[in-house]
Amino acid sequence: MNHFDIRDGEMHAEGVSIRELAERVGTPLYVYSSATFERHFQVFSQALWAQDALQSPKNEAPLIAYATKANSNLAVLQTLAEQGAGADTVSEGEIRKALTAGIPPERIVFSGVGKTDEEMAFALKTGIYQLNVESKPELERLSHVAASLGLVAPIVIRINPGVGAGGHAKITTGGAKDKFGVSAREAIALYGQAAADPNIAPMGIACHIGSQITDLAPMQAAFSKMRGWVQELRAGGLSVERLDLGGGLGVPYFNMSEPPSPEDFAQMVALTVGNLGVRYTFEPGRLIAANAGILVSRVIHIHEREDSGQKFLVVDAAMNDLIRPAMYDAYHDIRPVVAVQTNETATYDVVGPVCETGDTFTRGRDLPALKAGDLVAFMSAGAYGAVMGSEYNSRPLAPEVLVRDTDWAVVRPRPSYEEMMNREVLPEWLRPHRVRAD
Ligand SMILES: *Cc1c(COP(=O)(O)O)cnc(C)c1O
């Protein structure tokens, strides 16, 4: 469910016409719906908060730590912060953004396989909820950093449960050969080592097995292993107070695909790992953000090969704006922004202007017949879209617009060409030759 609907023949984000936004802000541009972000956060949280088996012994509801990397625009983060969201972060930059957006440190989780000493020190001084430790060298460095600051680091150990899942090999993280986390054997040894370390407070264990998971079975398999490991640690005399179950729940990118509902997910979790006497954490990213955003683009022209009749719909968005099709073979629904008057359809390869064959959003897609100047929307582009944008081919970053009801604001402007160039600095020895436009 989202808030991008056709009204009076035109796509709207809530009460705002996408055509008008495209005219005011220019294309390509990202458009986000506040109501959709809020709704997704509430539907997911309420489903988990409603499960008695998932209350902590101190009556704390599960921590819903939005995976910041899916969409880390400050306006998006603040919208979610106001709904009670925490943040799952993977860099100092993300921690800083979460704090700036008003997410309290006690709702911030720090994951990732390569946290630097500086990042760990920043996280510890900030007083975040926990660091999700992913390896032995990381635990040992963290111990030194905590000792040097005279602090105790609250951690959970990320276990790689050996159950990989996800929509593509590049977003599967729980396979035994993926770089994330440690094996259960190693985790149990590390937990003991952490418990004996005065600068580390081991609070529990974590897993995150992949992204765009559309089947509960692999998650259930991983979670039931987690239950066993909680019990094994306790049998060894260690205290386990937290269980972090990661993110990964998929969203419908196709009209016909139906991922499990948050209610089904919550029920499965309660049945599989409920009543363990722990505080639970969840880290949804895509589920909150994907369908809350679209990428709007204008058709530059249609190039039809004379010999084969192959039609290229050349649009002004490209892989630098939305890399998911190039990187993960991802599918995005492509819809005309202004309802097309004819029933005529055509088969297009939809491509951007970047000089890479990979800059192909889709091949052989049947769409309503379009013409130069028409606007199209790449649907479900709110997660892993703008955040992965680059200025490859010296194309300015696409701007981001946040809509709230009939109101809208540019929440990241498109840089001008001057701004792009002024970020680069010529060395002294080239300066006499510098030719400037001004
Ligand atoms: C990416 C990531 C998430 C979020 O994954 P989604 O599929 O977007 O829900 C959660 N936790 C960790 C550790 C991650 O790396």
Short mmCIF file of C-alpha atoms and ligand atoms in Angstrom, two decimals:
data_model
loop_
_atom_site.label_atom_id
_atom_site.label_comp_id
_atom_site.label_asym_id
_atom_site.label_seq_id
_atom_site.Cartn_x
_atom_site.Cartn_y
_atom_site.Cartn_z
CA MET A 1 0.00 0.00 0.00
CA ASN A 2 1.36 3.41 -0.93
CA HIS A 3 0.16 6.90 -1.68
CA PHE A 4 1.07 7.21 -5.37
CA ASP A 5 -2.26 7.12 -7.20
CA ILE A 6 -3.74 8.39 -10.45
CA ARG A 7 -6.16 11.25 -9.79
CA ASP A 8 -7.78 13.32 -12.52
CA GLY A 9 -5.70 11.47 -15.07
CA GLU A 10 -2.36 12.20 -13.38
CA MET A 11 -0.17 10.46 -10.86
CA HIS A 12 -0.12 12.16 -7.47
CA ALA A 13 2.02 11.66 -4.41
CA GLU A 14 -0.62 12.14 -1.71
CA GLY A 15 -2.18 15.48 -2.77
CA VAL A 16 0.64 16.69 -5.02
CA SER A 17 0.74 16.33 -8.81
CA ILE A 18 3.91 14.61 -10.00
CA ARG A 19 3.71 16.49 -13.31
CA GLU A 20 3.74 19.79 -11.45
CA LEU A 21 6.68 18.68 -9.31
CA ALA A 22 8.59 17.65 -12.43
CA GLU A 23 7.93 21.06 -13.96
CA ARG A 24 8.95 22.95 -10.81
CA VAL A 25 12.00 20.89 -9.78
CA GLY A 26 13.10 19.39 -13.09
CA THR A 27 13.84 15.76 -13.93
CA PRO A 28 15.14 13.28 -12.97
CA LEU A 29 13.89 13.64 -9.39
CA TYR A 30 12.98 11.42 -6.46
CA VAL A 31 9.59 11.96 -4.82
CA TYR A 32 8.80 10.52 -1.37
CA SER A 33 5.49 10.23 0.45
CA SER A 34 5.53 10.96 4.20
CA ALA A 35 2.23 9.13 4.73
CA THR A 36 3.66 5.99 3.13
CA PHE A 37 6.80 6.03 5.30
CA GLU A 38 4.64 6.52 8.39
CA ARG A 39 2.14 3.86 7.43
CA HIS A 40 4.81 1.26 6.71
CA PHE A 41 6.59 1.97 9.97
CA GLN A 42 3.34 1.75 11.92
CA VAL A 43 2.08 -1.42 10.23
CA PHE A 44 5.37 -3.21 10.87
CA SER A 45 5.82 -1.93 14.43
CA GLN A 46 2.22 -2.49 15.51
CA ALA A 47 2.35 -6.07 14.24
CA LEU A 48 5.37 -6.78 16.45
CA TRP A 49 4.29 -4.61 19.37
CA ALA A 50 0.96 -6.52 19.43
CA GLN A 51 2.67 -9.85 20.17
CA ASP A 52 2.78 -10.47 23.94
CA ALA A 53 5.46 -13.09 23.40
CA LEU A 54 7.76 -10.32 22.10
CA GLN A 55 7.61 -8.03 25.16
CA SER A 56 10.81 -7.94 27.17
CA PRO A 57 10.85 -9.01 30.84
CA LYS A 58 10.94 -5.27 31.68
CA ASN A 59 7.88 -4.74 29.45
CA GLU A 60 9.85 -3.04 26.73
CA ALA A 61 8.35 -3.31 23.26
CA PRO A 62 10.66 -4.51 20.49
CA LEU A 63 13.07 -1.85 19.21
CA ILE A 64 12.30 -1.10 15.57
CA ALA A 65 15.62 0.21 14.28
CA TYR A 66 15.03 1.45 10.73
CA ALA A 67 17.96 0.44 8.51
CA THR A 68 19.23 3.90 7.70
CA LYS A 69 21.17 2.76 4.64
CA ALA A 70 17.92 2.15 2.71
CA ASN A 71 17.19 5.89 2.62
CA SER A 72 19.13 8.22 4.88
CA ASN A 73 17.75 11.58 3.84
CA LEU A 74 17.49 13.66 7.04
CA ALA A 75 13.87 14.58 6.34
CA VAL A 76 13.00 10.90 5.92
CA LEU A 77 14.87 10.00 9.12
CA GLN A 78 13.10 12.73 11.07
CA THR A 79 9.71 11.64 9.71
CA LEU A 80 10.44 8.15 11.05
CA ALA A 81 11.98 9.43 14.29
CA GLU A 82 8.68 11.17 15.02
CA GLN A 83 6.96 7.78 14.70
CA GLY A 84 9.23 6.27 17.37
CA ALA A 85 11.80 4.68 15.06
CA GLY A 86 15.28 3.74 16.12
CA ALA A 87 18.11 3.40 13.61
CA ASP A 88 20.27 0.55 12.42
CA THR A 89 23.43 2.24 11.19
CA VAL A 90 26.56 1.04 9.41
CA SER A 91 28.90 4.05 9.60
CA GLU A 92 29.70 7.08 11.70
CA GLY A 93 28.01 9.16 9.02
CA GLU A 94 24.76 7.26 9.51
CA ILE A 95 24.99 7.55 13.31
CA ARG A 96 25.49 11.29 12.96
CA LYS A 97 22.55 11.57 10.57
CA ALA A 98 20.30 9.54 12.89
CA LEU A 99 21.24 11.76 15.85
CA THR A 100 20.73 14.92 13.80
CA ALA A 101 17.27 13.66 12.82
CA GLY A 102 16.38 13.32 16.50
CA ILE A 103 16.74 9.57 16.95
CA PRO A 104 17.93 9.11 20.56
CA PRO A 105 21.23 7.21 21.06
CA GLU A 106 19.47 4.53 23.10
CA ARG A 107 17.62 3.53 19.92
CA ILE A 108 20.72 3.34 17.71
CA VAL A 109 22.36 0.08 16.68
CA PHE A 110 25.75 0.01 14.88
CA SER A 111 26.36 -2.91 12.48
CA GLY A 112 28.96 -3.64 9.81
CA VAL A 113 32.02 -5.81 9.21
CA GLY A 114 34.59 -3.02 9.17
CA LYS A 115 34.00 -0.43 11.86
CA THR A 116 37.12 1.66 12.34
CA ASP A 117 38.56 2.57 15.77
CA GLU A 118 37.41 6.15 15.25
CA GLU A 119 33.88 5.03 14.44
CA MET A 120 33.74 2.75 17.48
CA ALA A 121 34.99 5.54 19.73
CA PHE A 122 32.35 7.89 18.35
CA ALA A 123 29.60 5.29 18.92
CA LEU A 124 30.76 4.61 22.50
CA LYS A 125 31.01 8.28 23.43
CA THR A 126 27.54 8.84 21.98
CA GLY A 127 26.14 6.11 24.20
CA ILE A 128 24.33 4.09 21.54
CA TYR A 129 22.17 1.04 22.37
CA GLN A 130 24.60 -1.57 21.06
CA LEU A 131 27.37 -2.40 18.63
CA ASN A 132 26.74 -5.53 16.58
CA VAL A 133 30.16 -7.19 16.58
CA GLU A 134 30.86 -9.25 13.49
CA SER A 135 34.31 -10.81 14.13
CA LYS A 136 37.03 -11.60 16.67
CA PRO A 137 39.45 -8.87 15.53
CA GLU A 138 36.61 -6.40 15.79
CA LEU A 139 35.82 -7.49 19.36
CA GLU A 140 39.48 -7.14 20.34
CA ARG A 141 39.81 -3.69 18.80
CA LEU A 142 36.57 -2.59 20.43
CA SER A 143 37.88 -3.73 23.81
CA HIS A 144 40.98 -1.55 23.37
CA VAL A 145 38.96 1.44 22.22
CA ALA A 146 36.51 1.08 25.15
CA ALA A 147 39.40 0.69 27.62
CA SER A 148 41.13 3.80 26.30
CA LEU A 149 37.91 5.77 26.87
CA GLY A 150 37.20 4.16 30.25
CA LEU A 151 33.86 2.89 28.93
CA VAL A 152 32.06 -0.44 28.69
CA ALA A 153 30.82 -1.38 25.22
CA PRO A 154 27.34 -2.93 25.03
CA ILE A 155 27.47 -5.51 22.26
CA VAL A 156 25.63 -8.31 20.57
CA ILE A 157 27.50 -10.82 18.46
CA ARG A 158 26.30 -11.23 14.90
CA ILE A 159 26.00 -14.89 14.04
CA ASN A 160 26.01 -16.05 10.46
CA PRO A 161 23.39 -18.79 10.78
CA GLY A 162 24.41 -20.47 7.54
CA VAL A 163 20.96 -19.79 6.07
CA GLY A 164 21.22 -17.34 3.19
CA ALA A 165 18.17 -15.80 1.60
CA GLY A 166 17.23 -12.81 -0.48
CA GLY A 167 16.17 -11.53 -3.85
CA HIS A 168 19.66 -11.76 -5.45
CA ALA A 169 23.10 -13.22 -4.66
CA LYS A 170 24.42 -9.70 -4.00
CA ILE A 171 21.90 -9.11 -1.20
CA THR A 172 22.18 -12.51 0.50
CA THR A 173 24.14 -12.09 3.73
CA GLY A 174 23.52 -15.19 5.84
CA GLY A 175 25.20 -17.81 3.67
CA ALA A 176 28.14 -19.55 5.39
CA LYS A 177 30.57 -17.99 2.84
CA ASP A 178 29.16 -14.45 3.02
CA LYS A 179 31.37 -11.89 4.77
CA PHE A 180 28.94 -11.12 7.59
CA GLY A 181 29.13 -12.37 11.16
CA VAL A 182 30.81 -15.41 12.72
CA SER A 183 29.77 -19.05 12.90
CA ALA A 184 27.72 -20.15 15.89
CA ARG A 185 30.72 -22.07 17.34
CA GLU A 186 32.91 -19.02 17.11
CA ALA A 187 30.15 -16.77 18.47
CA ILE A 188 29.80 -18.88 21.58
CA ALA A 189 33.55 -18.76 22.22
CA LEU A 190 33.63 -15.00 21.55
CA TYR A 191 30.70 -14.46 23.90
CA GLY A 192 32.63 -16.10 26.72
CA GLN A 193 35.69 -13.98 25.88
CA ALA A 194 33.50 -10.85 25.90
CA ALA A 195 31.91 -11.74 29.23
CA ALA A 196 35.36 -12.00 30.79
CA ASP A 197 36.39 -8.59 29.42
CA PRO A 198 35.74 -5.68 31.81
CA ASN A 199 35.33 -3.28 28.86
CA ILE A 200 32.72 -5.33 27.03
CA ALA A 201 29.16 -6.13 28.08
CA PRO A 202 27.81 -8.94 25.91
CA MET A 203 24.03 -8.43 25.80
CA GLY A 204 22.93 -10.98 23.23
CA ILE A 205 23.14 -12.20 19.67
CA ALA A 206 22.07 -10.92 16.26
CA CYS A 207 21.48 -12.16 12.74
CA HIS A 208 20.45 -10.65 9.40
CA ILE A 209 20.29 -13.21 6.63
CA GLY A 210 19.54 -11.16 3.53
CA SER A 211 17.29 -8.65 1.84
CA GLN A 212 14.13 -8.78 -0.29
CA ILE A 213 13.14 -12.07 1.35
CA THR A 214 9.69 -13.08 0.17
CA ASP A 215 9.37 -16.39 1.98
CA LEU A 216 9.23 -16.83 5.76
CA ALA A 217 10.77 -20.32 5.73
CA PRO A 218 14.48 -19.33 5.63
CA MET A 219 13.92 -16.66 8.29
CA GLN A 220 12.12 -19.15 10.49
CA ALA A 221 14.95 -21.65 10.01
CA ALA A 222 17.54 -19.04 11.01
CA PHE A 223 15.50 -17.76 13.98
CA SER A 224 14.93 -21.22 15.40
CA LYS A 225 18.70 -21.76 15.33
CA MET A 226 19.07 -18.45 17.17
CA ARG A 227 16.72 -19.71 19.87
CA GLY A 228 18.93 -22.76 20.32
CA TRP A 229 22.04 -20.59 20.64
CA VAL A 230 20.41 -18.34 23.25
CA GLN A 231 19.66 -21.46 25.28
CA GLU A 232 23.14 -22.85 24.73
CA LEU A 233 24.77 -19.62 25.95
CA ARG A 234 22.56 -19.58 29.03
CA ALA A 235 23.30 -23.22 29.73
CA GLY A 236 26.95 -22.16 29.77
CA GLY A 237 26.18 -19.67 32.53
CA LEU A 238 26.15 -16.59 30.32
CA SER A 239 23.44 -13.97 30.45
CA VAL A 240 21.51 -13.18 27.26
CA GLU A 241 19.22 -10.16 27.41
CA ARG A 242 18.84 -9.15 23.78
CA LEU A 243 18.00 -10.77 20.46
CA ASP A 244 18.41 -8.78 17.24
CA LEU A 245 16.71 -10.43 14.28
CA GLY A 246 17.80 -8.03 11.52
CA GLY A 247 15.71 -6.84 8.59
CA GLY A 248 15.21 -8.30 5.17
CA LEU A 249 11.49 -8.64 4.70
CA GLY A 250 10.70 -8.15 1.01
CA VAL A 251 8.26 -5.83 -0.73
CA PRO A 252 6.10 -6.27 -3.85
CA TYR A 253 8.09 -4.86 -6.78
CA PHE A 254 5.71 -6.66 -9.16
CA ASN A 255 1.98 -6.23 -8.94
CA MET A 256 1.62 -9.99 -8.79
CA SER A 257 4.19 -10.77 -6.09
CA GLU A 258 2.88 -11.03 -2.54
CA PRO A 259 5.55 -11.06 0.16
CA PRO A 260 4.49 -12.16 3.65
CA SER A 261 2.55 -9.54 5.58
CA PRO A 262 4.06 -7.95 8.72
CA GLU A 263 1.35 -9.76 10.72
CA ASP A 264 2.41 -13.16 9.34
CA PHE A 265 6.03 -12.26 10.03
CA ALA A 266 5.25 -11.17 13.61
CA GLN A 267 3.33 -14.36 14.28
CA MET A 268 6.14 -16.50 12.93
CA VAL A 269 8.65 -14.63 15.10
CA ALA A 270 6.49 -14.98 18.21
CA LEU A 271 6.08 -18.71 17.62
CA THR A 272 9.73 -19.30 16.78
CA VAL A 273 11.60 -17.13 19.28
CA GLY A 274 8.91 -15.62 21.52
CA ASN A 275 8.99 -15.68 25.32
CA LEU A 276 12.76 -15.98 25.49
CA GLY A 277 13.06 -13.34 28.20
CA VAL A 278 14.95 -10.94 25.96
CA ARG A 279 14.40 -7.53 24.40
CA TYR A 280 13.94 -7.94 20.64
CA THR A 281 15.31 -5.68 17.91
CA PHE A 282 14.25 -5.57 14.26
CA GLU A 283 16.03 -3.69 11.48
CA PRO A 284 13.64 -3.18 8.56
CA GLY A 285 14.88 -0.99 5.72
CA ARG A 286 13.38 -1.81 2.35
CA LEU A 287 10.00 -2.66 3.86
CA ILE A 288 9.68 0.87 5.24
CA ALA A 289 11.18 2.83 2.38
CA ALA A 290 10.88 1.05 -0.98
CA ASN A 291 7.28 1.82 -1.83
CA ALA A 292 7.44 5.26 -0.24
CA GLY A 293 9.44 6.71 -3.13
CA ILE A 294 9.49 6.97 -6.92
CA LEU A 295 12.04 8.20 -9.43
CA VAL A 296 10.47 10.53 -12.00
CA SER A 297 12.08 10.85 -15.40
CA ARG A 298 11.30 12.43 -18.76
CA VAL A 299 11.49 10.63 -22.07
CA ILE A 300 14.27 12.23 -24.13
CA HIS A 301 13.35 10.43 -27.34
CA ILE A 302 12.56 7.03 -28.76
CA HIS A 303 15.21 5.43 -30.91
CA GLU A 304 13.81 2.74 -33.15
CA ARG A 305 16.31 0.51 -34.97
CA GLU A 306 15.37 0.55 -38.63
CA ASP A 307 16.45 -3.02 -39.32
CA SER A 308 15.11 -4.85 -36.25
CA GLY A 309 12.38 -2.50 -35.06
CA GLN A 310 13.87 -2.65 -31.53
CA LYS A 311 12.70 0.41 -29.63
CA PHE A 312 14.85 2.18 -27.06
CA LEU A 313 12.96 4.48 -24.73
CA VAL A 314 15.77 6.89 -23.81
CA VAL A 315 14.95 8.64 -20.52
CA ASP A 316 16.82 11.34 -18.58
CA ALA A 317 17.32 9.14 -15.49
CA ALA A 318 20.22 6.70 -15.55
CA MET A 319 22.11 4.10 -13.56
CA ASN A 320 23.85 6.86 -11.59
CA ASP A 321 20.42 7.85 -10.24
CA LEU A 322 19.01 4.34 -9.69
CA ILE A 323 21.57 1.54 -9.85
CA ARG A 324 19.40 -1.36 -8.69
CA PRO A 325 18.60 -2.74 -12.17
CA ALA A 326 22.30 -2.64 -13.14
CA MET A 327 23.58 -4.01 -9.84
CA TYR A 328 20.92 -6.53 -8.82
CA ASP A 329 18.94 -7.12 -12.03
CA ALA A 330 16.15 -5.46 -10.08
CA TYR A 331 12.67 -5.02 -11.49
CA HIS A 332 10.92 -1.65 -11.19
CA ASP A 333 7.41 -1.04 -12.41
CA ILE A 334 7.51 1.84 -14.93
CA ARG A 335 4.33 3.88 -15.23
CA PRO A 336 3.35 6.95 -17.24
CA VAL A 337 2.83 9.93 -14.95
CA VAL A 338 0.04 11.37 -17.08
CA ALA A 339 -2.47 8.70 -18.04
CA VAL A 340 -2.01 7.83 -21.71
CA GLN A 341 -5.15 8.43 -23.75
CA THR A 342 -4.78 5.52 -26.20
CA ASN A 343 -4.85 1.79 -25.57
CA GLU A 344 -1.81 1.45 -27.83
CA THR A 345 1.18 -0.30 -26.28
CA ALA A 346 4.76 -0.75 -27.42
CA THR A 347 7.70 -2.91 -26.40
CA TYR A 348 10.67 -0.91 -25.15
CA ASP A 349 14.15 -1.31 -23.84
CA VAL A 350 14.21 1.51 -21.27
CA VAL A 351 17.68 3.04 -21.08
CA GLY A 352 19.45 6.06 -19.62
CA PRO A 353 22.08 8.31 -21.22
CA VAL A 354 25.11 6.88 -19.35
CA CYS A 355 27.80 5.30 -21.51
CA GLU A 356 27.48 1.76 -20.18
CA THR A 357 25.37 -1.10 -21.51
CA GLY A 358 24.50 -1.73 -17.87
CA ASP A 359 22.58 1.53 -17.95
CA THR A 360 19.47 -0.39 -19.03
CA PHE A 361 16.49 -0.30 -16.67
CA THR A 362 14.66 -3.08 -18.48
CA ARG A 363 14.55 -4.90 -21.79
CA GLY A 364 11.51 -5.82 -23.88
CA ARG A 365 8.97 -4.26 -21.50
CA ASP A 366 5.42 -3.70 -22.81
CA LEU A 367 4.34 -0.20 -21.85
CA PRO A 368 1.67 2.24 -22.99
CA ALA A 369 2.95 3.94 -26.16
CA LEU A 370 5.03 6.97 -25.11
CA LYS A 371 6.56 9.94 -26.89
CA ALA A 372 9.39 12.38 -26.32
CA GLY A 373 8.67 14.70 -23.39
CA ASP A 374 6.37 12.27 -21.56
CA LEU A 375 7.03 11.63 -17.89
CA VAL A 376 7.50 8.16 -16.46
CA ALA A 377 7.79 7.00 -12.86
CA PHE A 378 10.04 4.17 -11.69
CA MET A 379 7.96 2.82 -8.83
CA SER A 380 9.27 1.39 -5.53
CA ALA A 381 12.45 3.45 -5.71
CA GLY A 382 12.41 4.77 -2.13
CA ALA A 383 14.93 2.23 -0.81
CA TYR A 384 18.48 1.80 -2.13
CA GLY A 385 17.74 4.47 -4.75
CA ALA A 386 18.94 8.02 -4.04
CA VAL A 387 21.36 6.75 -1.38
CA MET A 388 23.27 4.81 -4.04
CA GLY A 389 23.27 7.73 -6.47
CA SER A 390 26.51 9.03 -7.88
CA GLU A 391 27.60 11.74 -10.28
CA TYR A 392 29.02 9.25 -12.78
CA ASN A 393 29.24 10.81 -16.25
CA SER A 394 29.27 14.18 -14.41
CA ARG A 395 25.53 14.06 -14.02
CA PRO A 396 24.37 16.08 -10.98
CA LEU A 397 22.75 14.04 -8.17
CA ALA A 398 18.99 13.83 -8.67
CA PRO A 399 17.11 16.00 -6.17
CA GLU A 400 14.80 14.55 -3.53
CA VAL A 401 11.34 15.92 -2.74
CA LEU A 402 9.29 14.97 0.31
CA VAL A 403 5.52 15.31 0.08
CA ARG A 404 3.22 15.66 3.07
CA ASP A 405 -0.46 15.80 2.10
CA THR A 406 -0.75 18.80 -0.27
CA ASP A 407 2.59 20.24 0.85
CA TRP A 408 6.01 19.44 -0.56
CA ALA A 409 9.63 20.46 -0.09
CA VAL A 410 12.92 19.85 -1.84
CA VAL A 411 14.83 17.94 0.85
CA ARG A 412 18.03 17.61 -1.19
CA PRO A 413 18.47 20.06 -4.03
CA ARG A 414 20.09 19.22 -7.32
CA PRO A 415 23.62 20.66 -7.26
CA SER A 416 24.43 23.20 -9.94
CA TYR A 417 27.29 22.48 -12.33
CA GLU A 418 29.33 25.15 -10.51
CA GLU A 419 28.74 23.43 -7.18
CA MET A 420 29.80 20.11 -8.67
CA MET A 421 33.01 21.59 -10.06
CA ASN A 422 33.81 23.66 -7.00
CA ARG A 423 34.10 20.44 -4.97
CA GLU A 424 37.23 19.65 -6.94
CA VAL A 425 40.43 21.55 -6.31
CA LEU A 426 43.30 22.08 -8.74
CA PRO A 427 46.79 21.53 -7.37
CA GLU A 428 49.12 24.53 -7.23
CA TRP A 429 51.08 23.40 -10.30
CA LEU A 430 47.99 23.49 -12.55
CA ARG A 431 46.61 26.76 -11.35
CA PRO A 432 48.15 29.15 -13.88
CA HIS A 433 46.36 27.20 -16.58
CA ARG A 434 43.03 27.04 -14.89
CA VAL A 435 40.32 28.35 -17.16
CA ARG A 436 37.26 29.40 -15.27
CA ALA A 437 33.84 30.17 -16.59
CA ASP A 438 33.65 33.30 -14.44
C1 LIG B 1 20.83 -3.87 5.05
C2 LIG B 1 20.62 -4.32 6.44
C3 LIG B 1 19.33 -4.29 6.99
C4 LIG B 1 18.11 -3.88 6.22
O1 LIG B 1 17.76 -4.79 5.21
P1 LIG B 1 16.39 -4.60 4.42
O2 LIG B 1 16.37 -5.73 3.46
O3 LIG B 1 16.43 -3.29 3.75
O4 LIG B 1 15.29 -4.70 5.43
C5 LIG B 1 19.19 -4.67 8.30
N1 LIG B 1 20.26 -5.07 9.06
C6 LIG B 1 21.50 -5.11 8.56
C7 LIG B 1 22.63 -5.54 9.42
C8 LIG B 1 21.73 -4.74 7.23
O5 LIG B 1 22.97 -4.79 6.73
#
